[in-house]
Coordinates of C-alpha atoms and ligand atoms in Angstrom, one line a residue:
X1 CA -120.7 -81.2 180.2
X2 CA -122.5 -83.5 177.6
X3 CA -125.2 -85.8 179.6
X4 CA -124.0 -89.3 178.0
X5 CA -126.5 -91.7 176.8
X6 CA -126.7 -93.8 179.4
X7 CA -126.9 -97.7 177.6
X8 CA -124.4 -100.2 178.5
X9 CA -121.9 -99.3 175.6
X10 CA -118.5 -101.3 175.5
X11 CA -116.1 -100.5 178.2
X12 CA -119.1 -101.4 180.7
X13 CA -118.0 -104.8 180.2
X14 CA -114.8 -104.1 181.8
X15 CA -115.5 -102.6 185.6
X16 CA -113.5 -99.9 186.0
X17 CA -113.8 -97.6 188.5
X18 CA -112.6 -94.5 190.1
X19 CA -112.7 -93.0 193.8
X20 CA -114.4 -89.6 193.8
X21 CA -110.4 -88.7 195.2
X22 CA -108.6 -89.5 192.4
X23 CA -110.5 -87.2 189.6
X24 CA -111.0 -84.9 192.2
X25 CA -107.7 -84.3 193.2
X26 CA -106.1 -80.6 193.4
X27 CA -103.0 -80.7 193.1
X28 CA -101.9 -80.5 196.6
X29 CA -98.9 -82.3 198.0
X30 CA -96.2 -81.6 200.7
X31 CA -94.1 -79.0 198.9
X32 CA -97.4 -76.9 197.5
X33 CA -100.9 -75.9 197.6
X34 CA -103.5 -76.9 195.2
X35 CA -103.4 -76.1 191.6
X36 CA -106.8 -77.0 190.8
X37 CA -110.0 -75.8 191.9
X38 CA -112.1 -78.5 194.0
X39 CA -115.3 -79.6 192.4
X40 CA -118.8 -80.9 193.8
X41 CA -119.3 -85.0 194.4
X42 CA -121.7 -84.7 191.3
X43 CA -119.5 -82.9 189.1
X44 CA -116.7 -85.6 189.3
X45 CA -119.1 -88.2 189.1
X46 CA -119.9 -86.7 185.4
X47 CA -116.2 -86.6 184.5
X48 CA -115.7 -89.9 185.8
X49 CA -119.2 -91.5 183.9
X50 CA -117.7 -89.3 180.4
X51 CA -113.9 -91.5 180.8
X52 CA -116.1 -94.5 179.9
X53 CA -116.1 -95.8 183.6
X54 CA -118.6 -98.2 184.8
X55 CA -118.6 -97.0 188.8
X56 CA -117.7 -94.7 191.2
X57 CA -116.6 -95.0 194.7
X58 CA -116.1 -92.8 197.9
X59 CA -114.7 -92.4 201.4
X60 CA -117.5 -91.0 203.7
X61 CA -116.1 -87.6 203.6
X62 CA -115.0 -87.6 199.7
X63 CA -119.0 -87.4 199.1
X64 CA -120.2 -85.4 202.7
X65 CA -117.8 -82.8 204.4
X66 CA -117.3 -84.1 207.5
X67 CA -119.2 -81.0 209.5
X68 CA -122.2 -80.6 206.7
X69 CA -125.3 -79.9 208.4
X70 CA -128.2 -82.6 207.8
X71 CA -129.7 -80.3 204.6
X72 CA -126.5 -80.0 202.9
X73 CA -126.3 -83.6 203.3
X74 CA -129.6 -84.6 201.6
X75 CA -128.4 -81.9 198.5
X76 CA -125.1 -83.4 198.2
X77 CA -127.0 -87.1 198.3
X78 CA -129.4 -85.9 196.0
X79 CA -127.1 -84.2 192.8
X80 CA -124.5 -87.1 193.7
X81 CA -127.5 -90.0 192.7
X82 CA -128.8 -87.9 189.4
X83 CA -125.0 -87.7 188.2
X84 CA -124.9 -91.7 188.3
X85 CA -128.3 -92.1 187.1
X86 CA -127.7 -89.9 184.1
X87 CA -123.7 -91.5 183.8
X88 CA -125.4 -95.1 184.4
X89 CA -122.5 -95.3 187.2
X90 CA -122.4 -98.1 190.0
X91 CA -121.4 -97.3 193.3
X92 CA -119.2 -100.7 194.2
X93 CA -117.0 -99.9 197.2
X94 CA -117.4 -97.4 199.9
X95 CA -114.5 -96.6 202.8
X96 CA -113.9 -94.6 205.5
X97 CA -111.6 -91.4 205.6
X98 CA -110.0 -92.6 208.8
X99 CA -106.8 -90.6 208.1
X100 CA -107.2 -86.6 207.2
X101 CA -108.4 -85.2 210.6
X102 CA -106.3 -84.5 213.8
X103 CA -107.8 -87.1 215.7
X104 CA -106.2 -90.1 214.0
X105 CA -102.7 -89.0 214.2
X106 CA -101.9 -91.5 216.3
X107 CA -104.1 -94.4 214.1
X108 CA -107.5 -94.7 214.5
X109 CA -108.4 -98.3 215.3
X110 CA -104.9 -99.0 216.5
X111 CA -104.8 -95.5 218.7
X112 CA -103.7 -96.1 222.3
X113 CA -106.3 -93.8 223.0
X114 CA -109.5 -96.0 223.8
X115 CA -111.9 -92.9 222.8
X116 CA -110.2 -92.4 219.5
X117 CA -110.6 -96.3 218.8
X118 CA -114.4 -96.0 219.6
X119 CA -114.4 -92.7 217.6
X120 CA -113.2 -94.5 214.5
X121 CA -115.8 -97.4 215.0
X122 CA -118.7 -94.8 215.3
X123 CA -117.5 -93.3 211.9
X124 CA -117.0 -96.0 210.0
X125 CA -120.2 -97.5 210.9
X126 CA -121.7 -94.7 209.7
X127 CA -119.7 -94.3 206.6
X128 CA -120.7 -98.3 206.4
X129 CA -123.9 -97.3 206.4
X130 CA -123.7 -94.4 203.4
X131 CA -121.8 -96.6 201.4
X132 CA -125.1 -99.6 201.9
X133 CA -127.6 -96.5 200.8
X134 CA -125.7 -96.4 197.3
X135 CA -125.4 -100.1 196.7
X136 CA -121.6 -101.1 197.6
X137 CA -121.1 -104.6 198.8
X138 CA -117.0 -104.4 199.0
X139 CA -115.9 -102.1 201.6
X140 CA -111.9 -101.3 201.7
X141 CA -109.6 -100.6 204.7
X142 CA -106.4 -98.6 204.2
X143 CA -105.0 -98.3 207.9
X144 CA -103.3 -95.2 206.4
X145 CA -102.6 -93.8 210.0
X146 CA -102.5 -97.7 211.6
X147 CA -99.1 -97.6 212.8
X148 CA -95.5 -95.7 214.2
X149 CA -92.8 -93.4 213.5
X150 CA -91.2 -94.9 217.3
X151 CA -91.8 -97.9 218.4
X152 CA -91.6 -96.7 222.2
X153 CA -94.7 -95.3 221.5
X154 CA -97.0 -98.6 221.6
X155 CA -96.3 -102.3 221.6
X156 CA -97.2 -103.5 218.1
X157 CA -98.8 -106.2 219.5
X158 CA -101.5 -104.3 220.9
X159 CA -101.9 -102.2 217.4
X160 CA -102.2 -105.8 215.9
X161 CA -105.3 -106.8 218.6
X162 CA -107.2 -103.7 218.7
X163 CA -107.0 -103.6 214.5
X164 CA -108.8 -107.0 214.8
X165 CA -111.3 -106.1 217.6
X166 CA -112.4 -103.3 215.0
X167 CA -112.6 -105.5 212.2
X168 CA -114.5 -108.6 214.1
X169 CA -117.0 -105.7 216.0
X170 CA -117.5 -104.1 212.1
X171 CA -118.1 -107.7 210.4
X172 CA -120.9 -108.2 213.2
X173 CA -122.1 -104.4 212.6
X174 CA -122.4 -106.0 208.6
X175 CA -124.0 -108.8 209.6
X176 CA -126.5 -107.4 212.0
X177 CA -127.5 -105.0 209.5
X178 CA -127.6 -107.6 206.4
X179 CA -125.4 -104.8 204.6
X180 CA -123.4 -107.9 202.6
X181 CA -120.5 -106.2 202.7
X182 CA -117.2 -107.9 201.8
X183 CA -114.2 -106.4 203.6
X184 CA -111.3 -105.6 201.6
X185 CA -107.7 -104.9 203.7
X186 CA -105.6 -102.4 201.8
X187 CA -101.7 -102.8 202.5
X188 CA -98.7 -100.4 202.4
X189 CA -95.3 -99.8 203.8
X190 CA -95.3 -96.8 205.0
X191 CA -96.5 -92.8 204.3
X192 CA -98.1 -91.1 205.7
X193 CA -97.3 -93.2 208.7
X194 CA -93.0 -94.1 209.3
X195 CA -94.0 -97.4 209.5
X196 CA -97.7 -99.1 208.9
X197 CA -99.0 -102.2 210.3
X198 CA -99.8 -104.9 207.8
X199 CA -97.4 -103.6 205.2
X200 CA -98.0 -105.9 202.4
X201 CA -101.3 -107.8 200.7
X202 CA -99.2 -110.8 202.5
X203 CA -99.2 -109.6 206.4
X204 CA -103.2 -109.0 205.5
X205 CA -103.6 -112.6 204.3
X206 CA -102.1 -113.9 207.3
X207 CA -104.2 -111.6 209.7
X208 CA -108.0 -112.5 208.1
X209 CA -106.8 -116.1 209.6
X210 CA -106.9 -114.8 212.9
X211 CA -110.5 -112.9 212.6
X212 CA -114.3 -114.2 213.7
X213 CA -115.2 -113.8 210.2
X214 CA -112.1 -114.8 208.1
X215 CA -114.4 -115.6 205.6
X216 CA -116.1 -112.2 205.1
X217 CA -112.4 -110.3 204.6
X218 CA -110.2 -110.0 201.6
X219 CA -107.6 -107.6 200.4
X220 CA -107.6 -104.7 198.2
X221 CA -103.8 -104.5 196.6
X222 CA -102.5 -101.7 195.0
X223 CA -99.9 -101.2 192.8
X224 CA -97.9 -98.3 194.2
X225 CA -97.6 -100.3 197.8
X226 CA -96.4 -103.5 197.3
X227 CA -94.0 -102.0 194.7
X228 CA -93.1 -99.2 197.4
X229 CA -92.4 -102.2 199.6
X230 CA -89.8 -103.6 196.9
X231 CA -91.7 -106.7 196.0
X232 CA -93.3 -108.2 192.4
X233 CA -96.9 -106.9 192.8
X234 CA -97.8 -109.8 190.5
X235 CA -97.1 -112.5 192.6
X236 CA -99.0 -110.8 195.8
X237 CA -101.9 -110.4 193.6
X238 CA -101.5 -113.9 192.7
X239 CA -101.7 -115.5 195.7
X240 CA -104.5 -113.5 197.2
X241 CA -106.3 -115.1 193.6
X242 CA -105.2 -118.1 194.8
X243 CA -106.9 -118.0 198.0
X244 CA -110.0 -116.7 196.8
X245 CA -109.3 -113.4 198.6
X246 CA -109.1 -110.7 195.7
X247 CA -112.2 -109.3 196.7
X248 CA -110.8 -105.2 195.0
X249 CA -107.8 -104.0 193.3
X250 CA -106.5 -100.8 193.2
X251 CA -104.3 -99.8 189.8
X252 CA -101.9 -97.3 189.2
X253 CA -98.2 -97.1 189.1
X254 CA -95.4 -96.5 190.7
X255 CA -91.2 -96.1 190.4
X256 CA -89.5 -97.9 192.6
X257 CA -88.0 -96.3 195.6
X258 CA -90.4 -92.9 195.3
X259 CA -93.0 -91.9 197.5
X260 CA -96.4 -93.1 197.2
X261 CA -97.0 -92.0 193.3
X262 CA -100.2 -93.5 192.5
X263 CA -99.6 -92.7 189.0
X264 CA -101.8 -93.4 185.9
X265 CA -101.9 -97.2 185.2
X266 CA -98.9 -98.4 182.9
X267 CA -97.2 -95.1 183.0
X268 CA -93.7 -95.8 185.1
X269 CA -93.4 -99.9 184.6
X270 CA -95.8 -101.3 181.5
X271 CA -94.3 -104.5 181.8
X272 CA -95.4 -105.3 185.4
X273 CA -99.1 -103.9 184.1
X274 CA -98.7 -106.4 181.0
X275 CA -98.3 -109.5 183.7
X276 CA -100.7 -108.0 185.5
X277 CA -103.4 -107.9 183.3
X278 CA -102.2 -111.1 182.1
X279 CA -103.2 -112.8 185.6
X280 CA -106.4 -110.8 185.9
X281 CA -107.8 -111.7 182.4
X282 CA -106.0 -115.6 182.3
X283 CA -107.8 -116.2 186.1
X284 CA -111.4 -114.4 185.1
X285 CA -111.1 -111.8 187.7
X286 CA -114.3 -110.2 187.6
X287 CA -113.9 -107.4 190.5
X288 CA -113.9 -103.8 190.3
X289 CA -110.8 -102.8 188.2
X290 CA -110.4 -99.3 190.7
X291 CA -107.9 -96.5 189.3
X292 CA -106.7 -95.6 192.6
X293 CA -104.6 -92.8 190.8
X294 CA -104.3 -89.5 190.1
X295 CA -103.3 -86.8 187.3
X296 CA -99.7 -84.8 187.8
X297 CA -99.6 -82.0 189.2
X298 CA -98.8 -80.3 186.2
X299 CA -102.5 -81.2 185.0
X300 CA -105.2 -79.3 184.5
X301 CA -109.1 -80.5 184.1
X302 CA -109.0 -81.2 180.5
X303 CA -105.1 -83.1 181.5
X304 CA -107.1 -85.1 184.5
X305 CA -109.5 -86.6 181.6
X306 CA -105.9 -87.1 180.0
X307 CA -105.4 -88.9 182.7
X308 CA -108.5 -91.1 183.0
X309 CA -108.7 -92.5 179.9
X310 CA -105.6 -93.0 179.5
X311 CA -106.1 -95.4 182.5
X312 CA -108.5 -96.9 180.7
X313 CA -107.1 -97.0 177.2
X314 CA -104.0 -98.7 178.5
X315 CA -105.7 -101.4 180.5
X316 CA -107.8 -102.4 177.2
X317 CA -104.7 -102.1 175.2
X318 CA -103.0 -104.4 177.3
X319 CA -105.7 -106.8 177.3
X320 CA -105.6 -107.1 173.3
X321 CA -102.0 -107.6 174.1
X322 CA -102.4 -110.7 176.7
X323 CA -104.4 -112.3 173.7
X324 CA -101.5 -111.9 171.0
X325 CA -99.4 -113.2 173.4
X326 CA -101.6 -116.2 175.4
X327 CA -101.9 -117.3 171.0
X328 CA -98.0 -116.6 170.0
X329 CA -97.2 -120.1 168.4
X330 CA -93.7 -119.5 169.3
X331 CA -93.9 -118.3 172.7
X332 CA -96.4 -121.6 173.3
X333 CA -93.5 -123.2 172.0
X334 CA -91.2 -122.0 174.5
X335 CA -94.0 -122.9 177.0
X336 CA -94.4 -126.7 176.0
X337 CA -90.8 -127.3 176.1
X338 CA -90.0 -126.1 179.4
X339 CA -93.2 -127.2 181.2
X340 CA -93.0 -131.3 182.1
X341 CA -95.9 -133.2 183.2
X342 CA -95.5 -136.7 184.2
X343 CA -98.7 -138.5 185.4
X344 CA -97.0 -140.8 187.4
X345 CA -95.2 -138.2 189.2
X346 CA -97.8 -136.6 189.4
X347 CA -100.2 -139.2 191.3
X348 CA -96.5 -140.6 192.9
X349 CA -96.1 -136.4 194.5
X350 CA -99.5 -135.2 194.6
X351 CA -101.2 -137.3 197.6
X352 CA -98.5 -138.5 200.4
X353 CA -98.4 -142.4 201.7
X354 CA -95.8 -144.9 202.8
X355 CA -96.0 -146.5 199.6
X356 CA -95.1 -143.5 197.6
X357 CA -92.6 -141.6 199.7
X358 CA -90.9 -145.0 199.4
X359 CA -91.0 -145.2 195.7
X360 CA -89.7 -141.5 195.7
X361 CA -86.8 -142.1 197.7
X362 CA -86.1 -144.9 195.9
X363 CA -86.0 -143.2 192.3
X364 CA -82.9 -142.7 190.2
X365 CA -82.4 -139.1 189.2
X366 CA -79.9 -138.0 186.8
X367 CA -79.7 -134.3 188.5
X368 CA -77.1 -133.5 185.1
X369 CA -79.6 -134.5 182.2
X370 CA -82.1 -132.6 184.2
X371 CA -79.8 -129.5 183.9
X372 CA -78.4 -129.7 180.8
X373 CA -81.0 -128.0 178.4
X374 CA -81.5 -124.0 178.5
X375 CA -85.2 -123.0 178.8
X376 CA -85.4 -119.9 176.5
X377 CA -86.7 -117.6 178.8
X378 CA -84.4 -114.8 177.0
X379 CA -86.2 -115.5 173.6
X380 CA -89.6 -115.6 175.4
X381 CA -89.1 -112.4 177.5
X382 CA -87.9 -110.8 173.7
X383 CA -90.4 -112.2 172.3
X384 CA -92.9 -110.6 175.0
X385 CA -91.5 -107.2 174.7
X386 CA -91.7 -106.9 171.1
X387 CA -95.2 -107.7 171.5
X388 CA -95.3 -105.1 173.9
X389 CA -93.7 -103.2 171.4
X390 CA -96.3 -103.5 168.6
X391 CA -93.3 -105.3 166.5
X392 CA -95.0 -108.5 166.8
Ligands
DIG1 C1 -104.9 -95.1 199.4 O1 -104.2 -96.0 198.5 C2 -106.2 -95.7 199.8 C3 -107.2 -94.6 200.0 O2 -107.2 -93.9 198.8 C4 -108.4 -95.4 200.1 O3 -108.8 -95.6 201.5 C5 -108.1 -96.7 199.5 C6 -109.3 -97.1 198.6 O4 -108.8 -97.8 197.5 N1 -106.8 -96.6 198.9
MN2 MN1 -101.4 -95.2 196.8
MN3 MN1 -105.4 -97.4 197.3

């Protein structure tokens, strides 16, 4: 494979990023065997570094087979750092494969098994520790085997408490080892699990406010889960923004009512990837943008590049496209007239006292004029898609 000039050339602007997984997938799913062949840590490195992307990342055994002896381990280490250093690649996040082996059948952290929960703590440390040895400072947990297909089999409530114990006990493991890690909660409904704890970005949000170190923990939404969960990815996205707590993101996409797809970003629903990037870019998110996708099935090697840059391609297109639209006179339009600003509402609503809940109650509304005027949204949402559309 050609060794690319490694200078900062355009797209390293924009952070994208792929998990050693997703280029290196084979094929395999529940129906069939693999239909690719499996490749080093170092060779997908170079594939990922040739799609234009500005970092890599890995779950502990993604990079180091979980029974390598000590040697292998220094080889793999050592061909995985020359493929970044000659791809110019970053390593941002790091996680911990707490789902593949036997062991964590029944969850890892939230096992009713206390030697399986210690098991997981001993791994991820360690896994927290390889991630600090390549640079990563954001460090993801999917609680892909964190939950129940009966609920006889545990009470939830203990799944909930021995989730945090791990996550306080791994914050303190950070700390004490000045890692800097940020911790990044991944949601989803369900699969491989019947039912997953913390099912959506929101359940994450409201359990960081119950940790030691809410403050050190964030999410990590993707695109496939919330929308497997039925709900507008955009707005979870938006209000982990809001709260400061979009520390990673993982794109792809998904149709609604499939199994977990993780499909290549903008293929099944471009309009939700148009508002999406619309948030990201209008709100300066800066984060990793991670791919957390991967080719068909039907996809060879040269099909898997397909696949990468045409994640790529389709975030940057979409970004040009947020631009048309943020300057669209006519969609600004559309804007001004249905947004209303009042400063002395706004002082009267804003800040609560006697005085001005008084005023309020006392106000005269006229709930009919209020109603009376359409707002346009169907010429705005046309007017959007035919931007979408390259007609505008
Ligand atoms: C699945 O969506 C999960 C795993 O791939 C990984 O633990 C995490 C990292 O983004 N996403
Ligand atoms: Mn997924
Ligand atoms: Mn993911």
């Amino acid at each position: 494979m050609a060794k690319r000039v490694s200078t900062k050339v355009g797209g390293k602007t924009d952070k994208f990023t792929f998990g050693l997984w997703t280029l290196g997938n084979i094929g395999r799913d529940p129906f069939g065997g693999p239909v690719r062949a499996a490749l080093s840590p170092a060779h997908i490195a170079r594939m990922i570094g040739e799609a234009g992307a500005y970092g890599v990342n890995f779950h502990d055994n993604d990079l180091l087979p979980i029974d390598a002896s000590p040697k292998k381990k220094r080889a793999i280490i050592a061909e995985f750092k020359k493929a970044l250093s000659d791809y110019n690649l970053v390593v941002p996040m790091a996680t911990t494969n707490l789902f593949s082996e036997a062991v964590f059948r029944d969850g890892a952290f939230t096992s009713s098994d206390a030697r399986v929960r210690a098991y997981a703590l001993q791994k991820t440390m360690q896994a927290m520790d390889l991630g600090a040895q390549f640079g990563a400072k954001i460090y993801v947990f999917w609680g892909g085997r964190e939950g129940a297909e009966t609920d006889a089999a545990k009470d939830p409530i203990d799944g909930i408490r021995h989730f945090r114990e791990a996550i306080n006990f791994l914050c303190q493991y950070s700390i004490e080892n000045n890692y800097g890690y940020r911790f990044a909660l991944e949601a989803k409904p369900n699969e491989p699990r019947g039912h997953i704890y913390l099912a959506t970005t929101g359940n994450c949000l409201g359990f960081i406010e119950t940790l030691d170190y809410p403050e050190m923990v964030g999410v990590n939404p993707e695109v496939a889960h919330e929308s497997m969960a039925g709900l507008n990815f955009v707005h979870h996205v938006a209000q982990a923004l809001e709260a400061g707590k979009l520390f990673h993101i993982d794109l792809n996409d998904q149709e609604s009512g499939r199994y977990d797809q993780d499909y290549r970003f903008g293929a099944a629903n471009i309009k939700q990837a148009f508002f999406l990037v619309k948030l990201l870019t209008d709100h300066g998110y800066d984060g990793p943008l991670h791919f957390d996708a991967h080719a068909y099935r039907s996809e060879d090697y040269q099909g898997v590049m397909d696949f990468a840059r045409g994640c790529i391609a389709t975030y940057r297109i979409l970004k040009e496209k947020v631009a048309r639209w943020n300057r669209d006179g006519e969609i600004r339009d559309i804007l001004a007239a249905s947004h209303i600003e009042d400063e002395n509402l706004a002082k009267l609503c804003g800040e609560f006292s006697p005085a001005s809940a008084k005023t309020l109650k006392a106000m005269k509304f006229d709930r009919h004029a209020l109603a009376a005027k359409g707002l346009q949204y169907e010429r705005l949402d046309q007017l959007t898609l035919e931007i979408l559309l390259g007609k505008r």
